Each structure stands twice: as C-alpha cells, then as structure tokens.
CSV table of C-alpha atoms in Angstrom, one decimal:
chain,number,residue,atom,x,y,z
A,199,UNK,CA,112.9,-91.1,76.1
A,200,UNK,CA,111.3,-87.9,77.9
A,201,UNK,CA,108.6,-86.4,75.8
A,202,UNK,CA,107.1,-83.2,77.7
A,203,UNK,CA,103.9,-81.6,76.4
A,204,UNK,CA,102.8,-78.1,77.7
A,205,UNK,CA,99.0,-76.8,77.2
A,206,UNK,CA,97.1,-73.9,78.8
A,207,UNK,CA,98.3,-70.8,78.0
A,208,UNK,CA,96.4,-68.0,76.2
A,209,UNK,CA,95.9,-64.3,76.6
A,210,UNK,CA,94.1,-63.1,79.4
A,211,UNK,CA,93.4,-59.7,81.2
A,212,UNK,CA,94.8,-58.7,84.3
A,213,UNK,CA,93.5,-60.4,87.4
A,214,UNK,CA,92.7,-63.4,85.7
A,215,UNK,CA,93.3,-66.8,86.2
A,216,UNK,CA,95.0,-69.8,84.2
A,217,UNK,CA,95.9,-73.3,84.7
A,218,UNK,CA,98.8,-74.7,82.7
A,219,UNK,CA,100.0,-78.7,82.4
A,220,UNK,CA,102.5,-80.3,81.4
A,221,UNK,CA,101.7,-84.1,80.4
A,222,UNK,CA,105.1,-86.4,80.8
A,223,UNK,CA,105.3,-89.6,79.1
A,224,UNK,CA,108.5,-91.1,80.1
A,225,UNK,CA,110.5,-94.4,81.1
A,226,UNK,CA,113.1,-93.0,83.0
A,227,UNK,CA,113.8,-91.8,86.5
A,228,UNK,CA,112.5,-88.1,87.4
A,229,UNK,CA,113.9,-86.7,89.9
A,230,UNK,CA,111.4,-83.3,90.1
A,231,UNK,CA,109.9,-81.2,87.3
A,232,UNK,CA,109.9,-77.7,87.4
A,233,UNK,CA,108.1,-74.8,85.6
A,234,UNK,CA,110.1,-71.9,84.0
A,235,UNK,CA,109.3,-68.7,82.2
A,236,UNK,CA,111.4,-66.5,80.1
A,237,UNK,CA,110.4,-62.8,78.6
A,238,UNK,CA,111.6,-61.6,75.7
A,239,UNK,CA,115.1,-60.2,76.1
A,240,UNK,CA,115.0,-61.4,79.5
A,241,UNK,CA,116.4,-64.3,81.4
A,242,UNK,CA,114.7,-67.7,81.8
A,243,UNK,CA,113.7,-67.6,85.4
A,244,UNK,CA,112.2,-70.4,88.0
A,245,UNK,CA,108.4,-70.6,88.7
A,246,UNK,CA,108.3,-73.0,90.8
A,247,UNK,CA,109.2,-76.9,91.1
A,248,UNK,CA,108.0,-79.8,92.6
A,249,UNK,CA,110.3,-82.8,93.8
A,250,UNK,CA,109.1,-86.4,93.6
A,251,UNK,CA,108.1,-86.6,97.1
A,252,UNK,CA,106.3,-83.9,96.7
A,253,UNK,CA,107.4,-80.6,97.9
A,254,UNK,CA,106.9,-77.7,97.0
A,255,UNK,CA,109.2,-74.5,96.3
A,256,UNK,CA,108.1,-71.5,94.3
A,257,UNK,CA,109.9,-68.7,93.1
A,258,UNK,CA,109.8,-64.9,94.3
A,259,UNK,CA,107.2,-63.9,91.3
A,260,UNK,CA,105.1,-67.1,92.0
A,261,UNK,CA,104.9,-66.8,96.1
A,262,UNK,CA,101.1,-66.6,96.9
A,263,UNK,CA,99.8,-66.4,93.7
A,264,UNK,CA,100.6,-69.6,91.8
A,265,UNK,CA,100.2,-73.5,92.8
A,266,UNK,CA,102.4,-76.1,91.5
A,267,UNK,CA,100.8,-79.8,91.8
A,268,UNK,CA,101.2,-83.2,90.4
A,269,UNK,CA,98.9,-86.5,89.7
A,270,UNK,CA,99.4,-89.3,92.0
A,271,UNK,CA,101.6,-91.2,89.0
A,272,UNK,CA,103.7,-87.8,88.1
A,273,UNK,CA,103.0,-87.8,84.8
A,274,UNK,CA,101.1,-84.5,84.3
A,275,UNK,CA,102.0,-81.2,86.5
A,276,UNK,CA,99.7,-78.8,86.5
A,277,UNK,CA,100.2,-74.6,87.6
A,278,UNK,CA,97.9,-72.8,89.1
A,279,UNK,CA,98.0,-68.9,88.7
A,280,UNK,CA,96.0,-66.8,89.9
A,281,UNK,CA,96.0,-62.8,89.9
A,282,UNK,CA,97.7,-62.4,86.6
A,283,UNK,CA,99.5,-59.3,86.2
A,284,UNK,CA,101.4,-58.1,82.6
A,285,UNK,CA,104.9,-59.0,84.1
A,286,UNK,CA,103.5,-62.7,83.9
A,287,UNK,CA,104.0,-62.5,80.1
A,288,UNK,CA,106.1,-65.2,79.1
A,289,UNK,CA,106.5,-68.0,77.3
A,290,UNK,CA,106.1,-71.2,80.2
A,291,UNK,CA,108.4,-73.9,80.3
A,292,UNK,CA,107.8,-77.2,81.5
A,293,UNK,CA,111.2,-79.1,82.9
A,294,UNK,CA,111.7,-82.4,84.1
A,295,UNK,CA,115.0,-83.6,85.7
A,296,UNK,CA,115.6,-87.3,84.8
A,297,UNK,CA,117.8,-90.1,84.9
A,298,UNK,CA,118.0,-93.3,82.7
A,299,UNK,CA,120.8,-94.4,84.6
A,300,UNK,CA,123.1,-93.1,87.2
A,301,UNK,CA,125.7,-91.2,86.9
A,302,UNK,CA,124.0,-90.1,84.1
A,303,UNK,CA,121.1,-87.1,84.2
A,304,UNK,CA,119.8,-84.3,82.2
A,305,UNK,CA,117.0,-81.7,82.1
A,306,UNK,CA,114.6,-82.4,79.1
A,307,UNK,CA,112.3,-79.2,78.5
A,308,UNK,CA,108.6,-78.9,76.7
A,309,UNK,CA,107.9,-76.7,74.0
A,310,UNK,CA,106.5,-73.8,75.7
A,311,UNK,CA,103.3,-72.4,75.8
A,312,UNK,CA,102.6,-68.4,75.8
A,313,UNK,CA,101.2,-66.5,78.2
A,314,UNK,CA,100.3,-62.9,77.2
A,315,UNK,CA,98.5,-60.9,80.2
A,316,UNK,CA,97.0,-57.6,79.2
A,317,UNK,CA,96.1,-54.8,81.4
C-alpha cells in the first residue's frame, strides 16, 4: 500500500512564498518521489524530483526558485517556492515511484493540492 497525502497549498499574491508536503506512509520500495503540476487545459508537467539517495533535479519553471527536500526516513517531501508568479497556478501533485516487488513498479500519485497565485 502507498498512501500519499499532499498539504500546503492556498492562494497567494505574486512574489510570495509557499511550502508544500507530501506525507508518504508506505511498506514498499521507493525508488524517488517527484512533484508535478498541471493547469487547466494544460499538460501535467515535472517540478522537480528527488531520488532516494538524495539528488536533486528540478524542472525548467522550478530552476532557482523552488527546493525540493526530504526527511531523513523519506516519508514526507516537502517544496519550497519562492517568488510565486500567476503561471505557478496549478493544481500540485505529489508522486512516488515504488516497488513491492521486482519486476513489478508503478507510480502512485496524491490528491493534489491547489495553488492559485494572483497578481
């Protein structure tokens, strides 16, 4: 079982900051976890990821702006952003890639939680 949980979001103004999470509660194997957004009309795009040892790769929108980080135990991911701007607006995804046994692995994805970022 995989059971993803995504808080944090909320409507903010331009410029402004907000930290989202994603709590995992899960026996299996993860691989990384991920966070994705998706507009309205528009394609669901990477924010960024983080793998299980740790690194780090962020999407072109995300570059210099958000942080993507993990607990020690990798059950809650957390992202940063900073220097919201209205093309932020999305509903945010959180994705974790896990295994219960090999061969066999899937992508399990949260809920969402909305971000709305007025100018």
């Amino acid at each position: 079982q995989v059971q993803l949980v995504e808080s944090g979001g909320g409507l903010v103004q331009a410029g402004s900051s907000l930290t989202l999470s994603c709590a995992a509660s899960t026996t299996f194997w993860v691989t990384d976890m991920a966070w994705y957004r998706q507009a309205p009309g528009k394609q669901r795009e990477l924010v960024a990821t983080i793998t299980a040892d740790g690194n780090k790769n962020y999407g072109p929108s995300a570059k210099a702006r958000f942080t993507i980080s993990k607990d020690h135990g990798k059950n809650i991911m957390t992202l940063q952003m900073n220097s919201l701007t209205p093309e932020d607006t999305a509903i945010y995804y959180c994705k974790v890639r896990a295994s219960r046994e090999w061969p066999s692995i899937a992508d399990y994805w949260g809920q969402g939680t909305q971000v709305t970022v007025s100018s």
